[in-house]
Amino acid sequence: MKKIFLSALLVAGLLPIAPAVSNATGALGPGEIDTSKYQYISLQDASFGPWDSRITSYGGKNDSQRCSDWSGICSLERTNERQISANLNFEVCSETQKFDCVQSVVIGGQQAQLYFLDGAKTAGSPAHTLPSGSGPALASIGDELFIVSSRGEYQYDRDKRYFLTRALDVDVVPVETAVSLNLKEGASAASGSPATADQTCYYTDGYHCYVEDRQRLAKRQIDLVLHLSTKWSGFFKGRLTDPLLTVKKQGGVQVVSVSAKPSETHRVFFKIDWDKFGDKEQKALCFGTSWCQPMEKGSTGTRNYLSSAPSALAIVQAFAAHHRDTSYLDDFEWSFGIGRYEGSDCLGPNKGLLGMVTSNAPIFQATPPTYNFGYLTYDIAGLHYKQDGKTLNLGEYDLQLRSDVARCLYGFSKAPVSATVQVISDAGKEVVATTLVSESQGFVRLSAKNFTYSQKKIRVKLTQPALTALAPFASNSSTLGKSQAAALSKTLKAVQKNAGLTCTSIFSSEANRKLALKQATAVCAAAKKLRPDLKTEAVVAPLSGSGQKAGVTLLRSY
């Protein structure tokens, strides 16, 4: 592992650069941004950025202290009642750093040299599943530099005696180096608000400024490999184009490989027109919240809202006359992460890494796709036009779902599945999109592209043909009737020798799940008795509302 300082970068010929100022000829023009006179709204992601790594001990309100070791108020013993949390930049993988680290980065087909930037060093505790941390990783290809910000958030559980994984943010950002005499010692990364015309740092150690230039991401293939501990679970979400996710367990870690091009996205930032501001806009700002600070007419400054909050979708619709359906900035992004989400059953936290959902939309739901009535549904939204106010923003959506998770959701066998992908407008109509479905390397992969933006709902439904559907059991019974037994016997005659057979019972409510499993088990047991050569599996699936009947048992072979 190498540590790199600014002097080495200057030797390589990297000079300070002028600040880049983005202009929009659609919703906002050059010189229009003045936060002292006007009120602006910005929709931003919830990201905790590439800050210095830190471990913090909390004792209550106004009582937080950074930890330098594991003694005293930072002790991990059960007798210490204080909360211990950590926010860490992943280091480069090495003999001493085996999990939650960056293994390799390939950009445009070229292997990058990996370093880590100067930053606060924190000692991990591998016995408690906490890695060490430092400044973010820096990838070097020739004269080009890219910060690979992989940042994990952790919370110590004293009962379980290890750190729980809370969130992960990964962002690959092209940077240039600049030296600023105005930077103060100990300064942290700037927020980079679009309303700020001054040069801002994506990361700084207090003396050296790394300025982002995301336009250099355009069309560049990036292949990133991370080694994650087995504690990480859930759904990745992000902004990537044509992503390929693979996950394998090796040497006690999860080897996560993500290959993708950057997403061509856009930013939602606009000035409020007070002449057009009314109850509709005011309600949108507070939509989906239990408490909200109203917007006072004539106020100034910038109000930031989370792009994944329920209010974000409402704001885009209600403020159409203000942002003119035109983006503030056309941008590129290569990022993904995991949030604080705990599903249940097939999507539960004990299921490991389940898949990835990505889009180029500036606004998307905070949770993974929602499973209901046989559909996996995901809400996204964006603005109709690019900066120029004329060119259309074309949407992208990719879902990669682990094959065994997909089969768990739908009660499918191991036979191939097919799928439909629908893009639904806010008016409830299906819109034209290019869709693609495939299955490879343990993942079902679905894609929808080239749809125009407003608010969109992406619906995915997986299907698999069944040999037959046995009639429902008698009320509350798990004993096969004569007609069911006859139908089963007839169906098994068409099943090849030594094949697999999945018995899927359909239930209409959670109250009937246990009974449905008993019924599926009874069908598989009867099939095994008739055909001992078969490999049987009893599963259940909720009623999808697509012509199915509650209580039936579907038979599928593989």
Coordinates of C-alpha atoms in Angstrom, one line a residue:
M1 CA 0.0 0.0 0.0
K2 CA 1.3 3.4 -0.9
K3 CA 0.6 6.9 0.5
I4 CA 0.9 9.8 -1.9
F5 CA 1.5 13.4 -1.1
L6 CA 1.1 16.6 -3.2
S7 CA 4.8 17.0 -3.9
A8 CA 4.8 13.7 -5.9
L9 CA 1.9 15.0 -7.9
L10 CA 3.6 18.3 -8.8
V11 CA 6.7 16.4 -10.0
A12 CA 4.4 14.6 -12.4
G13 CA 3.5 17.9 -13.9
L14 CA 0.0 18.5 -12.5
L15 CA -0.6 22.2 -12.2
P16 CA -3.3 24.2 -10.4
I17 CA -6.4 24.7 -12.6
A18 CA -9.0 27.4 -12.9
P19 CA -12.4 26.7 -11.4
A20 CA -15.0 25.3 -13.7
V21 CA -18.3 27.2 -13.7
S22 CA -21.4 25.5 -15.2
N23 CA -24.1 27.4 -16.9
A24 CA -27.5 26.4 -18.0
T25 CA -29.3 28.1 -20.9
G26 CA -32.6 26.4 -19.9
A27 CA -33.8 27.0 -16.4
L28 CA -30.9 29.2 -15.3
G29 CA -28.6 31.3 -17.3
P30 CA -25.1 32.8 -16.7
G31 CA -25.0 35.2 -13.8
E32 CA -28.5 34.4 -12.7
I33 CA -27.5 32.7 -9.4
D34 CA -27.5 35.1 -6.5
T35 CA -28.5 33.5 -3.2
S36 CA -28.6 36.9 -1.5
K37 CA -31.5 38.0 -3.7
Y38 CA -33.3 34.8 -4.8
Q39 CA -34.5 31.5 -3.3
Y40 CA -33.2 28.3 -4.9
I41 CA -34.1 24.6 -4.5
S42 CA -31.6 21.9 -4.9
L43 CA -32.3 18.1 -5.0
Q44 CA -29.2 16.2 -3.7
D45 CA -28.2 12.7 -2.8
A46 CA -27.7 11.6 0.7
S47 CA -23.9 11.1 0.7
F48 CA -21.5 11.5 3.5
G49 CA -18.6 12.2 1.0
P50 CA -14.9 11.4 1.3
W51 CA -14.3 12.9 4.7
D52 CA -11.4 11.9 6.9
S53 CA -11.9 8.5 8.5
R54 CA -13.1 8.7 12.1
I55 CA -14.3 6.7 15.0
T56 CA -16.6 8.4 17.4
S57 CA -17.9 7.8 20.9
Y58 CA -21.3 9.2 21.8
G59 CA -22.5 9.7 25.4
G60 CA -25.6 11.7 24.7
K61 CA -26.6 15.1 23.4
N62 CA -23.6 17.4 22.9
D63 CA -21.3 14.6 24.0
S64 CA -19.3 13.1 21.1
Q65 CA -15.6 12.5 21.1
R66 CA -13.2 11.1 18.4
C67 CA -11.4 7.9 19.3
S68 CA -7.7 7.5 19.0
D69 CA -7.6 4.0 20.5
W70 CA -9.9 1.4 22.1
S71 CA -9.5 2.4 25.7
G72 CA -11.6 4.5 28.1
I73 CA -14.7 6.0 26.5
C74 CA -13.9 4.1 23.3
S75 CA -13.7 0.7 24.9
L76 CA -15.5 -2.1 23.1
E77 CA -16.2 -3.9 26.4
R78 CA -19.9 -4.4 27.4
T79 CA -19.3 -2.2 30.5
N80 CA -19.0 0.9 28.3
E81 CA -22.5 2.1 27.7
R82 CA -21.5 4.8 25.1
Q83 CA -22.3 4.3 21.4
I84 CA -19.4 3.7 19.1
S85 CA -19.7 4.5 15.4
A86 CA -17.2 4.7 12.5
N87 CA -17.1 6.4 9.2
L88 CA -14.1 5.0 7.2
N89 CA -12.5 5.5 3.8
F90 CA -11.6 2.1 2.4
E91 CA -7.9 1.5 2.1
V92 CA -6.2 -0.5 -0.7
C93 CA -6.3 -4.3 0.0
S94 CA -3.1 -5.7 1.4
E95 CA -1.8 -8.4 3.7
T96 CA -2.9 -6.3 6.6
Q97 CA -6.1 -5.1 5.1
K98 CA -8.2 -8.0 3.8
F99 CA -11.8 -6.8 4.0
D100 CA -13.7 -3.6 3.2
C101 CA -10.9 -2.5 0.9
V102 CA -10.3 -1.6 -2.8
Q103 CA -8.7 -4.5 -4.6
S104 CA -8.3 -3.1 -8.1
V105 CA -9.5 -0.4 -10.6
V106 CA -9.3 -0.6 -14.4
I107 CA -10.3 2.5 -16.3
G108 CA -10.7 2.4 -20.1
G109 CA -8.9 -1.0 -20.2
Q110 CA -5.9 0.3 -18.3
Q111 CA -4.9 -1.1 -14.9
A112 CA -4.6 1.8 -12.4
Q113 CA -1.9 2.2 -9.8
L114 CA -3.6 2.6 -6.4
Y115 CA -2.5 4.8 -3.5
F116 CA -4.2 6.4 -0.6
L117 CA -4.3 10.1 0.1
D118 CA -3.1 11.8 3.2
G119 CA -5.9 11.8 5.8
A120 CA -6.7 10.8 9.4
K121 CA -5.5 7.2 10.0
T122 CA -7.8 5.0 12.1
A123 CA -6.8 1.7 13.6
G124 CA -9.4 -1.0 12.8
S125 CA -10.4 -3.9 14.9
P126 CA -10.6 -7.0 12.6
A127 CA -11.8 -9.2 15.5
H128 CA -14.9 -6.9 15.7
T129 CA -15.2 -6.7 11.9
L130 CA -14.0 -3.1 11.6
P131 CA -11.4 -2.3 9.0
S132 CA -8.8 0.4 9.3
G133 CA -9.3 3.7 7.5
S134 CA -7.4 6.6 6.0
G135 CA -7.8 9.1 3.3
P136 CA -9.6 8.0 0.1
A137 CA -7.9 5.9 -2.5
L138 CA -6.3 7.5 -5.5
A139 CA -6.1 5.8 -8.9
S140 CA -3.4 6.9 -11.3
I141 CA -3.3 6.1 -15.1
G142 CA -0.5 8.0 -16.8
D143 CA -1.1 11.7 -16.1
E144 CA -4.7 11.2 -15.1
L145 CA -5.9 10.9 -11.5
F146 CA -9.2 9.5 -10.1
I147 CA -10.3 9.5 -6.5
V148 CA -12.0 6.2 -5.7
S149 CA -14.1 7.1 -2.7
S150 CA -15.4 4.0 -1.0
R151 CA -16.7 4.9 2.4
G152 CA -18.4 2.7 4.9
E153 CA -20.5 3.6 7.9
Y154 CA -20.6 1.3 10.9
Q155 CA -22.3 1.0 14.3
Y156 CA -21.0 -1.2 17.2
D157 CA -23.3 -3.8 18.6
R158 CA -22.2 -4.7 22.2
D159 CA -24.5 -7.7 22.4
K160 CA -23.2 -9.2 19.1
R161 CA -19.7 -8.0 19.8
Y162 CA -19.0 -6.7 16.3
F163 CA -19.6 -3.6 14.1
L164 CA -22.9 -3.6 12.1
T165 CA -22.6 -2.3 8.5
R166 CA -24.9 0.7 8.0
A167 CA -24.2 2.3 4.7
L168 CA -21.7 2.2 1.8
D169 CA -21.0 4.9 -0.8
V170 CA -18.7 4.3 -3.8
D171 CA -17.9 7.1 -6.2
V172 CA -15.2 7.2 -8.9
V173 CA -14.3 10.9 -9.7
P174 CA -11.7 12.3 -12.1
V175 CA -9.7 15.0 -10.3
E176 CA -7.0 17.6 -10.9
T177 CA -4.8 18.9 -8.2
A178 CA -4.7 22.5 -7.1
V179 CA -2.9 24.4 -4.3
S180 CA -4.9 27.0 -2.5
L181 CA -3.3 29.4 0.1
N182 CA -6.8 30.0 1.4
L183 CA -7.3 26.5 2.6
K184 CA -7.1 26.2 6.3
E185 CA -5.3 23.5 8.2
G186 CA -7.6 20.6 8.9
A187 CA -10.3 21.7 6.4
S188 CA -12.6 19.0 5.2
A189 CA -14.1 18.4 1.8
A190 CA -16.4 21.1 0.5
S191 CA -20.0 20.4 -0.4
G192 CA -19.7 21.7 -3.9
S193 CA -23.1 23.3 -4.0
P194 CA -24.1 24.3 -7.6
A195 CA -24.8 27.8 -6.3
T196 CA -21.1 28.3 -5.4
A197 CA -19.1 30.0 -8.1
D198 CA -15.8 29.6 -6.2
Q199 CA -13.5 26.7 -6.7
T200 CA -14.4 23.8 -4.4
C201 CA -12.5 20.7 -3.4
Y202 CA -13.9 17.3 -3.8
Y203 CA -11.3 16.3 -1.2
T204 CA -8.7 18.3 0.7
D205 CA -6.2 17.4 3.4
G206 CA -6.1 21.1 4.5
Y207 CA -3.3 22.1 2.1
H208 CA -4.0 20.4 -1.2
C209 CA -7.2 20.6 -3.1
Y210 CA -8.5 17.9 -5.5
V211 CA -11.0 19.4 -7.9
E212 CA -13.4 17.1 -9.6
D213 CA -14.0 17.1 -13.4
R214 CA -16.8 14.6 -14.0
Q215 CA -16.9 15.4 -17.7
R216 CA -13.8 13.2 -18.1
L217 CA -15.9 10.2 -17.1
A218 CA -17.8 10.3 -20.4
K219 CA -18.1 6.9 -22.0
R220 CA -15.2 5.4 -20.1
Q221 CA -15.6 1.8 -18.9
I222 CA -14.6 1.4 -15.3
D223 CA -14.1 -2.0 -13.6
L224 CA -13.9 -1.9 -9.8
V225 CA -13.2 -4.8 -7.5
L226 CA -13.9 -4.5 -3.7
H227 CA -13.4 -7.0 -1.0
L228 CA -16.3 -6.7 1.5
S229 CA -16.8 -8.5 4.8
T230 CA -19.7 -11.0 4.9
K231 CA -21.6 -8.6 7.1
W232 CA -22.6 -6.5 4.1
S233 CA -26.1 -7.4 2.8
G234 CA -29.0 -5.8 0.9
F235 CA -29.4 -4.1 -2.5
F236 CA -26.9 -1.9 -4.2
K237 CA -28.3 1.2 -5.9
G238 CA -26.5 3.7 -8.0
R239 CA -26.0 5.6 -11.2
L240 CA -24.2 3.4 -13.7
T241 CA -24.8 2.6 -17.4
D242 CA -24.8 -1.1 -18.6
P243 CA -23.6 -2.4 -15.2
L244 CA -22.4 -6.0 -14.7
L245 CA -22.4 -7.1 -11.1
T246 CA -20.7 -10.3 -9.9
V247 CA -20.4 -11.5 -6.3
K248 CA -18.5 -14.5 -5.1
K249 CA -17.2 -15.6 -1.7
Q250 CA -13.5 -16.2 -1.5
G251 CA -11.1 -16.4 1.4
G252 CA -13.8 -15.3 4.0
V253 CA -14.8 -12.2 2.1
Q254 CA -17.3 -11.2 -0.6
V255 CA -15.5 -10.3 -3.8
V256 CA -17.7 -7.7 -5.5
S257 CA -16.9 -6.8 -9.1
V258 CA -18.8 -3.9 -10.8
S259 CA -18.1 -3.2 -14.5
A260 CA -20.0 -0.2 -16.0
K261 CA -19.8 3.0 -17.9
P262 CA -20.8 6.2 -16.2
S263 CA -24.3 7.3 -16.1
E264 CA -25.2 10.5 -18.1
T265 CA -27.4 12.2 -15.6
H266 CA -28.6 15.7 -14.8
R267 CA -29.0 17.9 -11.7
V268 CA -32.2 19.5 -10.4
F269 CA -31.5 23.0 -9.2
F270 CA -33.8 26.0 -9.9
K271 CA -34.9 29.4 -8.8
I272 CA -38.3 29.9 -7.3
D273 CA -40.6 32.3 -9.2
W274 CA -42.6 33.9 -6.4
D275 CA -45.3 35.0 -8.8
K276 CA -46.0 31.4 -9.5
F277 CA -45.6 30.1 -5.9
G278 CA -48.8 28.9 -4.2
D279 CA -50.3 26.1 -2.0
K280 CA -49.4 23.4 -4.6
E281 CA -45.7 24.2 -4.2
Q282 CA -45.9 24.6 -0.4
K283 CA -47.5 21.2 0.0
A284 CA -44.9 19.5 -2.3
L285 CA -42.1 20.8 -0.1
C286 CA -43.6 19.1 3.0
F287 CA -45.0 16.0 1.2
G288 CA -44.3 12.7 3.1
T289 CA -42.9 14.4 6.3
S290 CA -44.3 14.6 9.8
W291 CA -42.7 18.1 10.3
C292 CA -41.7 20.6 7.7
Q293 CA -40.5 24.2 7.7
P294 CA -42.7 26.2 5.4
M295 CA -41.1 28.3 2.7
E296 CA -41.7 32.0 3.4
K297 CA -42.6 34.0 0.3
G298 CA -39.7 36.3 -0.6
S299 CA -37.0 34.3 1.3
T300 CA -33.5 33.9 -0.1
G301 CA -30.8 31.3 -0.1
T302 CA -30.7 27.6 -1.1
R303 CA -33.0 24.9 0.3
N304 CA -31.6 21.4 -0.1
Y305 CA -33.9 18.3 -0.3
L306 CA -32.9 14.6 -0.5
S307 CA -33.3 13.3 -4.1
S308 CA -34.6 10.0 -2.6
A309 CA -37.2 11.5 -0.3
P310 CA -40.9 11.3 -1.1
S311 CA -41.0 15.1 -1.3
A312 CA -38.5 15.0 -4.2
L313 CA -41.0 13.4 -6.6
A314 CA -43.6 15.9 -5.5
I315 CA -41.3 18.9 -5.9
V316 CA -40.4 18.0 -9.5
Q317 CA -44.1 17.9 -10.4
A318 CA -45.3 20.9 -8.4
F319 CA -42.5 23.2 -9.5
A320 CA -42.8 22.5 -13.3
A321 CA -43.4 26.2 -14.0
H322 CA -40.2 27.1 -12.0
H323 CA -37.6 24.7 -13.4
R324 CA -39.3 24.6 -16.9
D325 CA -38.6 20.9 -17.0
T326 CA -35.0 21.7 -17.8
S327 CA -31.9 20.5 -16.0
Y328 CA -29.5 22.9 -14.3
L329 CA -26.4 20.8 -15.2
D330 CA -25.8 17.8 -17.5
D331 CA -23.3 15.6 -15.7
F332 CA -21.7 12.2 -15.5
E333 CA -21.6 9.9 -12.5
W334 CA -20.1 6.5 -11.7
S335 CA -21.4 5.6 -8.2
F336 CA -23.2 3.0 -6.2
G337 CA -23.9 2.1 -2.6
I338 CA -26.0 0.4 0.0
G339 CA -28.3 2.2 2.4
R340 CA -29.9 1.3 5.7
Y341 CA -32.6 -1.1 4.4
E342 CA -33.8 -4.3 6.0
G343 CA -36.2 -6.4 4.0
S344 CA -37.9 -9.6 5.0
D345 CA -38.2 -13.2 3.7
C346 CA -36.5 -13.5 0.3
L347 CA -35.2 -9.9 0.6
G348 CA -34.1 -10.3 4.2
P349 CA -30.8 -9.1 5.7
N350 CA -29.6 -12.6 6.2
K351 CA -29.6 -13.3 2.5
G352 CA -26.4 -11.4 1.7
L353 CA -25.9 -9.1 -1.3
L354 CA -29.2 -9.5 -3.3
G355 CA -28.5 -7.4 -6.4
M356 CA -28.3 -3.9 -7.9
V357 CA -30.7 -1.3 -9.2
T358 CA -29.3 1.6 -11.2
S359 CA -30.6 4.5 -13.2
N360 CA -29.5 7.8 -14.6
A361 CA -32.5 9.5 -13.0
P362 CA -31.6 12.4 -10.6
I363 CA -34.5 11.3 -8.3
F364 CA -35.2 7.7 -7.2
Q365 CA -36.8 5.9 -4.3
A366 CA -34.7 5.3 -1.3
T367 CA -35.4 1.6 -0.9
P368 CA -34.8 -1.4 -3.3
P369 CA -37.6 -2.3 -5.8
T370 CA -40.9 -3.0 -4.0
Y371 CA -42.4 -6.5 -4.5
N372 CA -46.2 -6.5 -4.7
F373 CA -48.8 -8.5 -6.6
G374 CA -46.0 -10.2 -8.6
Y375 CA -44.3 -7.0 -9.7
L376 CA -41.0 -5.5 -8.7
T377 CA -41.7 -1.8 -8.8
Y378 CA -39.2 1.2 -8.7
D379 CA -40.0 4.9 -8.8
I380 CA -37.7 7.4 -10.6
A381 CA -38.1 10.9 -11.9
G382 CA -36.2 13.5 -13.9
L383 CA -36.6 16.6 -16.0
H384 CA -37.6 16.4 -19.7
Y385 CA -34.8 18.5 -21.2
K386 CA -31.1 18.9 -20.9
Q387 CA -29.4 22.2 -20.2
D388 CA -30.0 23.6 -23.6
G389 CA -33.8 23.4 -23.1
K390 CA -34.2 21.4 -26.4
T391 CA -32.4 18.1 -26.2
L392 CA -34.4 15.3 -24.5
N393 CA -33.1 13.5 -21.4
L394 CA -33.4 9.8 -22.1
G395 CA -33.9 7.4 -19.2
E396 CA -32.0 4.3 -18.3
Y397 CA -32.9 1.6 -15.7
D398 CA -31.0 -1.7 -14.9
L399 CA -32.0 -4.3 -12.4
Q400 CA -29.7 -7.2 -11.5
L401 CA -31.4 -9.7 -9.1
R402 CA -29.6 -12.7 -7.8
S403 CA -31.2 -15.8 -9.5
D404 CA -32.0 -17.6 -6.3
V405 CA -33.6 -14.5 -4.8
A406 CA -35.8 -14.1 -7.9
R407 CA -36.9 -17.8 -7.7
C408 CA -37.5 -17.3 -4.0
L409 CA -39.8 -14.4 -4.6
Y410 CA -41.8 -16.1 -7.3
G411 CA -41.5 -19.7 -6.1
F412 CA -39.9 -20.8 -9.4
S413 CA -37.8 -23.8 -10.2
K414 CA -34.2 -23.7 -11.3
A415 CA -35.4 -23.7 -15.0
P416 CA -34.8 -20.5 -17.0
V417 CA -37.1 -17.6 -16.4
S418 CA -38.5 -14.9 -18.7
A419 CA -39.6 -11.4 -17.8
T420 CA -41.4 -8.3 -18.9
V421 CA -40.2 -4.8 -18.2
Q422 CA -42.8 -1.9 -18.2
V423 CA -42.1 1.8 -18.0
I424 CA -45.3 3.5 -16.7
S425 CA -45.9 7.3 -16.8
D426 CA -47.4 9.3 -14.0
A427 CA -50.7 9.1 -15.9
G428 CA -50.6 5.3 -15.6
K429 CA -49.8 4.7 -19.3
E430 CA -47.1 2.4 -20.6
V431 CA -44.4 4.3 -22.5
V432 CA -42.1 3.2 -25.3
A433 CA -38.8 1.8 -24.1
T434 CA -36.1 -0.6 -25.3
T435 CA -36.0 -3.6 -22.9
L436 CA -33.6 -6.5 -22.5
V437 CA -33.7 -9.6 -20.3
S438 CA -31.0 -12.1 -19.6
E439 CA -29.6 -14.5 -17.0
S440 CA -25.9 -15.0 -16.4
Q441 CA -23.3 -15.6 -13.6
G442 CA -26.0 -16.1 -11.0
F443 CA -28.1 -13.0 -11.8
V444 CA -31.2 -12.2 -13.7
R445 CA -30.5 -9.0 -15.5
L446 CA -33.2 -6.6 -16.9
S447 CA -32.8 -3.3 -18.6
A448 CA -35.1 -0.5 -19.9
K449 CA -33.7 2.4 -21.9
N450 CA -34.5 5.4 -24.2
F451 CA -37.7 6.5 -22.4
T452 CA -38.2 10.2 -21.8
Y453 CA -38.4 11.7 -18.3
S454 CA -41.0 13.0 -16.0
Q455 CA -42.1 10.7 -13.2
K456 CA -41.8 7.1 -14.1
K457 CA -42.6 3.8 -12.5
I458 CA -40.6 0.8 -13.6
R459 CA -42.4 -2.5 -13.2
V460 CA -40.7 -5.9 -13.7
K461 CA -42.4 -9.2 -13.7
L462 CA -40.7 -12.6 -14.0
T463 CA -42.5 -15.6 -15.4
Q464 CA -41.9 -19.3 -15.8
P465 CA -44.2 -21.8 -17.4
A466 CA -45.8 -24.5 -15.2
L467 CA -46.5 -28.1 -16.1
T468 CA -49.9 -27.8 -14.4
A469 CA -51.8 -26.2 -11.6
L470 CA -53.3 -28.6 -9.1
A471 CA -56.7 -27.5 -7.9
P472 CA -57.0 -25.9 -4.4
F473 CA -57.1 -28.1 -1.4
A474 CA -60.2 -28.4 0.8
S475 CA -60.5 -25.7 3.4
N476 CA -57.6 -25.7 5.8
S477 CA -56.5 -29.1 4.6
S478 CA -53.1 -30.3 3.5
T479 CA -54.2 -33.8 2.4
L480 CA -54.5 -34.4 -1.4
G481 CA -57.9 -35.2 -2.8
K482 CA -58.5 -37.9 -5.4
S483 CA -58.7 -35.4 -8.3
Q484 CA -55.5 -33.7 -7.2
A485 CA -53.7 -37.1 -6.9
A486 CA -54.9 -38.1 -10.3
A487 CA -53.8 -34.9 -11.9
L488 CA -50.4 -35.2 -10.2
S489 CA -49.9 -38.8 -11.4
K490 CA -50.7 -37.7 -15.0
T491 CA -48.4 -34.7 -14.9
L492 CA -45.4 -36.8 -13.6
K493 CA -45.5 -39.0 -16.7
A494 CA -44.2 -36.1 -18.7
V495 CA -41.3 -35.4 -16.3
Q496 CA -37.9 -36.7 -17.3
K497 CA -36.1 -39.3 -15.1
N498 CA -33.9 -37.8 -12.3
A499 CA -35.3 -34.3 -13.0
G500 CA -36.1 -31.7 -10.3
L501 CA -39.6 -30.8 -9.4
T502 CA -40.7 -27.6 -7.7
C503 CA -44.1 -27.5 -5.9
T504 CA -45.3 -23.9 -5.5
S505 CA -48.4 -23.2 -3.5
I506 CA -50.0 -19.8 -4.0
F507 CA -51.3 -17.9 -0.9
S508 CA -53.5 -14.8 -0.8
S509 CA -52.3 -13.4 2.6
E510 CA -49.5 -13.8 5.1
A511 CA -52.0 -15.6 7.4
N512 CA -52.2 -18.4 4.9
R513 CA -48.4 -18.7 4.3
K514 CA -47.8 -21.6 6.7
L515 CA -50.8 -23.6 5.4
A516 CA -49.6 -23.0 1.8
L517 CA -46.2 -24.4 2.7
K518 CA -47.8 -27.5 4.3
Q519 CA -49.8 -28.0 1.1
A520 CA -46.7 -27.6 -1.1
T521 CA -44.8 -30.1 1.1
A522 CA -47.7 -32.6 0.8
V523 CA -47.7 -32.4 -3.0
C524 CA -43.9 -32.9 -3.2
A525 CA -44.1 -35.8 -0.8
A526 CA -46.8 -37.4 -3.0
A527 CA -44.7 -36.8 -6.1
K528 CA -41.6 -38.3 -4.4
K529 CA -43.7 -41.4 -3.5
L530 CA -44.8 -41.9 -7.1
R531 CA -41.4 -41.0 -8.5
P532 CA -38.5 -41.6 -6.1
D533 CA -36.0 -40.5 -8.7
L534 CA -37.2 -36.9 -8.6
K535 CA -35.5 -34.1 -6.6
T536 CA -38.3 -32.2 -5.1
E537 CA -38.6 -28.8 -3.5
A538 CA -41.6 -27.3 -1.7
V539 CA -42.0 -23.5 -1.9
V540 CA -44.7 -20.8 -1.6
A541 CA -45.4 -17.6 -3.5
P542 CA -47.9 -14.7 -3.0
L543 CA -50.9 -14.3 -5.3
S544 CA -49.7 -12.1 -8.2
G545 CA -53.1 -11.0 -9.5
S546 CA -52.3 -12.2 -13.0
G547 CA -55.0 -14.9 -13.4
Q548 CA -53.7 -17.1 -10.6
K549 CA -55.9 -18.5 -8.0
A550 CA -55.1 -18.7 -4.3
G551 CA -54.7 -22.2 -3.0
V552 CA -53.5 -23.8 -6.3
T553 CA -50.1 -25.6 -6.4
L554 CA -48.0 -25.1 -9.5
L555 CA -45.7 -27.9 -10.7
R556 CA -42.5 -27.0 -12.5
S557 CA -39.7 -29.3 -13.6
Y558 CA -36.1 -28.6 -14.3

